[in-house]
CSV table of C-alpha atoms in Angstrom, one decimal:
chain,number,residue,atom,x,y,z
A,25,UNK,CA,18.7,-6.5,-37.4
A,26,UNK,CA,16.6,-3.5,-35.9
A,27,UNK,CA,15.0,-3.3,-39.5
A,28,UNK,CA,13.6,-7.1,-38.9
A,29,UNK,CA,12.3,-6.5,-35.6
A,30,UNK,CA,11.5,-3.2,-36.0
A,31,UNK,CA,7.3,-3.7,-36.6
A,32,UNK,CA,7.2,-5.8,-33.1
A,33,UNK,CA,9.3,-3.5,-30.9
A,34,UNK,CA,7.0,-0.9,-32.2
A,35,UNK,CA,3.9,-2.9,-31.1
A,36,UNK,CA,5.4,-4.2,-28.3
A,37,UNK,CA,6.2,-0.6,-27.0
A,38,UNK,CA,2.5,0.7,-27.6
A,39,UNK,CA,1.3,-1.9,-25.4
A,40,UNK,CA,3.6,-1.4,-22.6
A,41,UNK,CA,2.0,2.1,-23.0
A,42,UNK,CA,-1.5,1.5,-22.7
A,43,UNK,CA,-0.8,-1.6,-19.9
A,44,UNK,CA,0.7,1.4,-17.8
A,45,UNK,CA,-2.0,4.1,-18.3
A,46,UNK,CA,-4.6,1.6,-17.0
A,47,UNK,CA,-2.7,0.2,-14.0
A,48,UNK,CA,-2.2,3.7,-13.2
A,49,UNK,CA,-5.2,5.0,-13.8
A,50,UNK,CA,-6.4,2.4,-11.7
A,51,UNK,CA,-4.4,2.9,-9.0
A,52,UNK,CA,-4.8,6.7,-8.7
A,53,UNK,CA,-8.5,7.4,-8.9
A,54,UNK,CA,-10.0,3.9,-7.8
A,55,UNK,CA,-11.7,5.2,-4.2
A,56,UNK,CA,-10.9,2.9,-0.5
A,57,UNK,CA,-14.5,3.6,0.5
A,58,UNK,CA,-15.7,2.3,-2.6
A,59,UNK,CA,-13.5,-0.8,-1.2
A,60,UNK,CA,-14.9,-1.1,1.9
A,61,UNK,CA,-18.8,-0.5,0.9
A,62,UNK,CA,-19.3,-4.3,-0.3
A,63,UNK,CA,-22.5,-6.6,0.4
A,64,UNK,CA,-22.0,-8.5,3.8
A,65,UNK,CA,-19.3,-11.4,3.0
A,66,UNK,CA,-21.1,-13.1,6.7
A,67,UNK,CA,-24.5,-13.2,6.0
A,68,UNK,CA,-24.6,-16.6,4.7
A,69,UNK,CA,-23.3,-17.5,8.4
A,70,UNK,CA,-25.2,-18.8,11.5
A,71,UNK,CA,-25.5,-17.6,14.5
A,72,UNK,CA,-23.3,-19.6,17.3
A,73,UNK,CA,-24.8,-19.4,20.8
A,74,UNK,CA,-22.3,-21.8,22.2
A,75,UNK,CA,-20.1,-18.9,23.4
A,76,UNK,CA,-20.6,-15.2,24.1
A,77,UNK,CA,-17.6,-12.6,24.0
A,78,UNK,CA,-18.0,-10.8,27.2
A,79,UNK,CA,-15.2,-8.3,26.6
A,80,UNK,CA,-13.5,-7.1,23.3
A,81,UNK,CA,-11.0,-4.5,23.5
A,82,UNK,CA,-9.5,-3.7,19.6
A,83,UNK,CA,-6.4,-1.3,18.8
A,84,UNK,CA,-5.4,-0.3,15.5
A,85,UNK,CA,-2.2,1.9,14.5
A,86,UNK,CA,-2.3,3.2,11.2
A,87,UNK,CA,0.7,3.6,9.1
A,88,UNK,CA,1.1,6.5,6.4
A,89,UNK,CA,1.1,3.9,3.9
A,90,UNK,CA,-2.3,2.8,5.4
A,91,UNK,CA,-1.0,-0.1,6.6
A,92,UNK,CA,-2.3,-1.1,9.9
A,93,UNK,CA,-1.2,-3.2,12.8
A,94,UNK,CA,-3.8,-4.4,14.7
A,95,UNK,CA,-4.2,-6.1,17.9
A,96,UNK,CA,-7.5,-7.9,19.1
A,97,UNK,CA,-7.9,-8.7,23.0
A,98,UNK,CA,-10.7,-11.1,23.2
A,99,UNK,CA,-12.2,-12.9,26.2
A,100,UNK,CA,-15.3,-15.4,25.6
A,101,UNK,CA,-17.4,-17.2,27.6
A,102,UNK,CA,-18.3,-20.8,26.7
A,103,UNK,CA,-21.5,-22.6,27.2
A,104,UNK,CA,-21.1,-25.8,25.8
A,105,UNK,CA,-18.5,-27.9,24.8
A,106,UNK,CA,-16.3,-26.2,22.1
A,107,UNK,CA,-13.2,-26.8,20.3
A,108,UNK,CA,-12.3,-22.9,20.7
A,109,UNK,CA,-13.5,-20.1,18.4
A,110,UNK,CA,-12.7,-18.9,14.4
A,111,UNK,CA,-12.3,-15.0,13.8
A,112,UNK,CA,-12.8,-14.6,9.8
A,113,UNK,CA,-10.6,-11.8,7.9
A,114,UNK,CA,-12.1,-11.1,5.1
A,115,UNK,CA,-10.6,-11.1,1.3
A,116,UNK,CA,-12.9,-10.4,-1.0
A,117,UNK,CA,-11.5,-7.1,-2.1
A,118,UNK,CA,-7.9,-8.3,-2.4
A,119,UNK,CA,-6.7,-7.5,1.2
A,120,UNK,CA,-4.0,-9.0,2.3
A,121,UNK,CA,-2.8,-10.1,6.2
A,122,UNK,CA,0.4,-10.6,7.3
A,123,UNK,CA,2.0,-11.5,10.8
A,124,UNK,CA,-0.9,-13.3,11.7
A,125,UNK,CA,-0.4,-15.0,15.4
A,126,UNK,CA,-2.8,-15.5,18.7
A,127,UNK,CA,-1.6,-16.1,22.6
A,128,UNK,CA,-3.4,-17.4,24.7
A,129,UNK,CA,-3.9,-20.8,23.1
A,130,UNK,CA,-2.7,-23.3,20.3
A,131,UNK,CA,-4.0,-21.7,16.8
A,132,UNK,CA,-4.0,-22.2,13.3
A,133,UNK,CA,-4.8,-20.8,10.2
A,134,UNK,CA,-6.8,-22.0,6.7
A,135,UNK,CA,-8.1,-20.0,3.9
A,136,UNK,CA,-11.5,-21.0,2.8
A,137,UNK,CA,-14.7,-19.4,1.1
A,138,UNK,CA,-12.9,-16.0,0.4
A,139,UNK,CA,-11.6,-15.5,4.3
A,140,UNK,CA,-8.5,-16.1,5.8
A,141,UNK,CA,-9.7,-18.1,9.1
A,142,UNK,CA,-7.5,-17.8,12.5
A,143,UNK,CA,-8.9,-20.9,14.8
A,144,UNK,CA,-7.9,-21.3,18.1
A,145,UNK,CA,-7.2,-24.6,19.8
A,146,UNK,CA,-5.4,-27.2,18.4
A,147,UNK,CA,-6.1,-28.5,14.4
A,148,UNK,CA,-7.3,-32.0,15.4
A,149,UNK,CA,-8.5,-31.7,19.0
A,150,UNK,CA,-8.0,-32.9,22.2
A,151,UNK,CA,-6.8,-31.8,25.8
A,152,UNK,CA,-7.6,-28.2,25.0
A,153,UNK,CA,-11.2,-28.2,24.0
A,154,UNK,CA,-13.3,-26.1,26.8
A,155,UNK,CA,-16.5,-27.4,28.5
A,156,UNK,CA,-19.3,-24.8,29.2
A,157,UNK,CA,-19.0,-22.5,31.8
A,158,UNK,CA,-15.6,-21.8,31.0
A,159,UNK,CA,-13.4,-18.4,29.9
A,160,UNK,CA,-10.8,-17.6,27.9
A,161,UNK,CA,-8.8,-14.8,27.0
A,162,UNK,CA,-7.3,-14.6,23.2
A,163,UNK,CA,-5.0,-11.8,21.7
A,164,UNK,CA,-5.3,-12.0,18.1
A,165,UNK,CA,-2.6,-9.6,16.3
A,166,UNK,CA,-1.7,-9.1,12.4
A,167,UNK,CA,-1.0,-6.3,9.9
A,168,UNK,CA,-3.2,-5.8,6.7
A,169,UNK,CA,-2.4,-3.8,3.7
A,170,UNK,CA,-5.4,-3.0,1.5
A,171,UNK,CA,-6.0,-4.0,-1.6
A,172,UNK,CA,-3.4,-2.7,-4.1
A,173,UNK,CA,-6.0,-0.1,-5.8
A,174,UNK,CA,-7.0,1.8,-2.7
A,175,UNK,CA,-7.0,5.5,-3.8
A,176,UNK,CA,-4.0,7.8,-2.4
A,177,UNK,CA,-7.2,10.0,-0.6
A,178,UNK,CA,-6.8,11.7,2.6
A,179,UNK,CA,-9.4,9.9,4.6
A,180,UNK,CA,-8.9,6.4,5.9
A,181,UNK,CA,-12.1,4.1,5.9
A,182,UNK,CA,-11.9,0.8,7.4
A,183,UNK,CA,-14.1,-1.6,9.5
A,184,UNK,CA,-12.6,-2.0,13.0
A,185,UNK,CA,-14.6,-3.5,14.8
A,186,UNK,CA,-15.2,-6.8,13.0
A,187,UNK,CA,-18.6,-7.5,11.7
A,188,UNK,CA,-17.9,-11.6,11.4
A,189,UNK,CA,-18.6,-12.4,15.0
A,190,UNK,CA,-21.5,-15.3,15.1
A,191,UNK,CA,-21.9,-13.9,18.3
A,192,UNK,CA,-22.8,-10.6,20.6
A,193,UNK,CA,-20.4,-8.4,21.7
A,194,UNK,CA,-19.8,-6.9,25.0
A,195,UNK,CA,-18.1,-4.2,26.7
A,196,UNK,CA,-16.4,-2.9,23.6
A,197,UNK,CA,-13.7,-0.5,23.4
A,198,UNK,CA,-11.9,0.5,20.4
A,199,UNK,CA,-9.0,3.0,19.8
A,200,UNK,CA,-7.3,3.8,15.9
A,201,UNK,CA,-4.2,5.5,16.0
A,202,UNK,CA,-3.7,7.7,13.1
A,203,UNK,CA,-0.1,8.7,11.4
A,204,UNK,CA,-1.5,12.5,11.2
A,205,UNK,CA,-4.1,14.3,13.2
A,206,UNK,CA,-7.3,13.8,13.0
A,207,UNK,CA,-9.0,16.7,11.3
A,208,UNK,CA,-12.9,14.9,11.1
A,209,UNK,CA,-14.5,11.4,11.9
A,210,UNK,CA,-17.4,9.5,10.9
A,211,UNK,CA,-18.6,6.1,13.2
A,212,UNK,CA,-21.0,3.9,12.2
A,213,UNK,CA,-21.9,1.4,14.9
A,214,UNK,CA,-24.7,-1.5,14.2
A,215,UNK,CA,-25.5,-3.9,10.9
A,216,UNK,CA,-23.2,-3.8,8.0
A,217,UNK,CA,-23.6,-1.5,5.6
A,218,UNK,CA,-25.4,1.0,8.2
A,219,UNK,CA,-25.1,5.0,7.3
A,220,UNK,CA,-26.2,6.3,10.4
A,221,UNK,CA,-23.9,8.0,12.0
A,222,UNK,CA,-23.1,7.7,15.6
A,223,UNK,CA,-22.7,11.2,17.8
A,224,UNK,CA,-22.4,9.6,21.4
A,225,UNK,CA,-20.5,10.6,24.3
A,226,UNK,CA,-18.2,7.9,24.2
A,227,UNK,CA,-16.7,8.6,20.8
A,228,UNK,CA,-14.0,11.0,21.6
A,229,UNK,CA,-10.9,12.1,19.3
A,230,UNK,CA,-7.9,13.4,20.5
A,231,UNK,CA,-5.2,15.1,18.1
A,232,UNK,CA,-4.1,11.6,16.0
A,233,UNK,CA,-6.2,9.1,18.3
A,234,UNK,CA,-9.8,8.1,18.5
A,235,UNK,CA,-11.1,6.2,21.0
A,236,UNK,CA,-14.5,4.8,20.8
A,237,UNK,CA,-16.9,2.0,23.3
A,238,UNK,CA,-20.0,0.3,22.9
A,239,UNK,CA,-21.9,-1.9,25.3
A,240,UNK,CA,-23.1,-4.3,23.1
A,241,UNK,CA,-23.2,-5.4,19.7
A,242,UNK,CA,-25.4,-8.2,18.4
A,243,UNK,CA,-24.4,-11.2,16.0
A,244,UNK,CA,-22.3,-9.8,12.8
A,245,UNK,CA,-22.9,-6.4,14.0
A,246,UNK,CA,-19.5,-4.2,14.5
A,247,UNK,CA,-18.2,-0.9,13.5
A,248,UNK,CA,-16.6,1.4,10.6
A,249,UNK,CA,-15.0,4.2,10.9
A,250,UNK,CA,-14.2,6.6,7.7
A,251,UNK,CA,-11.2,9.6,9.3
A,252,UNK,CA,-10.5,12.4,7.4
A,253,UNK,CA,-6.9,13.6,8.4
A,254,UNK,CA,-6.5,15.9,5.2
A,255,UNK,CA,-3.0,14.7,4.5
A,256,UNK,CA,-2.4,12.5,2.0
A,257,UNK,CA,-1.3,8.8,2.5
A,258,UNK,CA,0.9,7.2,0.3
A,259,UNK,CA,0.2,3.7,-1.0
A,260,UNK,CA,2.3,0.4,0.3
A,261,UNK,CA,4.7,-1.2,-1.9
A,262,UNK,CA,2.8,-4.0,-3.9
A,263,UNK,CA,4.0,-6.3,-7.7
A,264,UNK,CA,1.3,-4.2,-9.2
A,265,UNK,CA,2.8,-0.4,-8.4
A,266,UNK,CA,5.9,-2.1,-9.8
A,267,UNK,CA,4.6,-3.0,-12.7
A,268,UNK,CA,3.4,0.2,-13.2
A,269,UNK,CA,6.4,2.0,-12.6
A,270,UNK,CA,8.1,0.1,-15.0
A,271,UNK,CA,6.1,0.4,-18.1
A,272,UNK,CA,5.7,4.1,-17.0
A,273,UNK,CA,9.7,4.4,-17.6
A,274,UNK,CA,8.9,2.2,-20.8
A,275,UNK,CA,6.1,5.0,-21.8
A,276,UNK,CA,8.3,7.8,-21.4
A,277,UNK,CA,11.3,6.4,-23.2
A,278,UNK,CA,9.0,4.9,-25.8
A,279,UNK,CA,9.1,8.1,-28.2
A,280,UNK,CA,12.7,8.3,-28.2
A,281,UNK,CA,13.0,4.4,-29.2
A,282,UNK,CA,10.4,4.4,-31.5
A,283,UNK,CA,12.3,7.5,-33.5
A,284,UNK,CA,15.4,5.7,-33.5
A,285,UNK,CA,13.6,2.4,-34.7
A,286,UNK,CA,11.5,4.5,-37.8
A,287,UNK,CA,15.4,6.1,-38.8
A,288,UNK,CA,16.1,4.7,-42.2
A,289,UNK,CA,19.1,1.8,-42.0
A,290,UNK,CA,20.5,3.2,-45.2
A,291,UNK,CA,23.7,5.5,-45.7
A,292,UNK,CA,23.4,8.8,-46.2
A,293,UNK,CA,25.4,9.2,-49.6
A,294,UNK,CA,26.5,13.2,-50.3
A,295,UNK,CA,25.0,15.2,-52.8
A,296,UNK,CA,27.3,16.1,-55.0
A,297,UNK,CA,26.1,19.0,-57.3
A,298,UNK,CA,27.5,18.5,-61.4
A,299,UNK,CA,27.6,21.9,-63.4
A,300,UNK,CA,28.9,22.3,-66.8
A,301,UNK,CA,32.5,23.4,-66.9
A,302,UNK,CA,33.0,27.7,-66.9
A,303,UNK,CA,33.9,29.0,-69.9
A,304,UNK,CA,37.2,31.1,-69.6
């Protein structure tokens, strides 16, 4: 029966082999800033100037699997009628949110145009739509994982201050919470995509915790931050690293099975050596 199947487990194996060096390959030496450094997924957006964040306040604690929770305090002024406001999470490089809830209000969440979209109020309307003039305080909270690819690097680069606001920021204040100490830091502060580097009193680090304000920040402005803590992190549990695993055991073993398989089915029949009888 082996015999039969013998040419397809053969191929089937070789696969499995070169399915596992390109996952892991993949995984391994694909770079997170590389993953972060995208075109502006809000550009095609419109600026909204029927409400105004007046205070933003964002905290982020990093996990060593770079996992981070993240909590969003958000109070806005309204000045006109308004159903409540939409913060867009971006997930155009595979990253994934879970946990995803808001207090403060009624909320709920859709997925459209590549973003997973957290509105406030209530789905259809009604008794909880503001007038202008009005505040309101939200506290948006959720975990994201990065996309399954994000290199096993040392530094962490993310944005954290979002850039998908269709309105100004003010009086923001930020603090990332890092699972080792913080050995270097880089801010950028301003448009997306910016490489200037910000230097100002108010970014200050403090063994594992940085903690960073701005007075303003215009329409899809925000801020990235790329931490070098020069300990490796190690990468979250996702369907792809098990796949690899698996056709890495199936890689190793592969030699073994494929000797076995190549093993000729039939007996082995002793030798048995004839001479002429001795002449006494």
């Amino acid at each position: 029966m082996w015999k039969k199947y013998r040419v397809l487990i053969i191929i089937l194996v070789v696969i499995a082999i070169v399915f596992s060096a390109i996952v892991i390959a993949f995984s391994v030496f694909t770079s997170s800033q590389e993953y972060e450094k995208i075109n502006n997924p809000f550009e095609s957006m419109g600026v909204d100037n029927g409400y105004r964040i007046v205070e933003a306040d964002y905290k982020i604690n990093v996990g060593d699997d770079r996992v981070a929770l993240v909590t969003e305090s958000i109070t806005v002024a309204f000045y006109q009628t308004s159903h409540g406001i939409v913060r867009y999470l971006a997930t155009s490089k595979g990253e994934q949110y879970n946990d995803v809830t808001v207090t403060g209000d009624d909320y709920f969440v859709t997925a459209e145009g590549g973003f997973i979209c957290v509105n406030t109020g209530k789905r259809y309307g009604g008794p909880t739509d503001y007038s202008g003039g009005e505040i309101k305080s939200y506290t948006i909270t959720y975990s994201i994982v990065p996309p399954t690819n994000t290199a096993r690097s040392t530094n962490y680069y993310m944005n954290v201050v979002p850039y998908g606001w269709s309105t100004s920021q003010e009086n923001v204040s930020l603090s990332v919470t890092m699972p080792y100490t913080i050995k270097d830091v880089q801010l950028f502060a301003g448009e997306y995509g910016s490489t200037n580097t910000y230097n100002g009193s108010n970014l200050s680090v403090s063994d594992k915790v940085l903690t960073f304000s701005i007075a303003k920040l215009n329409p899809f402005q925000g801020v990235t931050v790329d931490i070098e803590t020069g300990t490796r992190f190690s990468l979250p549990f996702s369907t792809g690293g098990l796949l690899a695993l698996i056709f890495a055991i199936i890689a190793i073993a592969a030699p073994l099975l494929i000797k076995n398989l190549t093993v000729s089915d039939r007996p082995v029949v002793e030798v048995v050596n004839a001479a002429p009888p001795s002449e006494d």
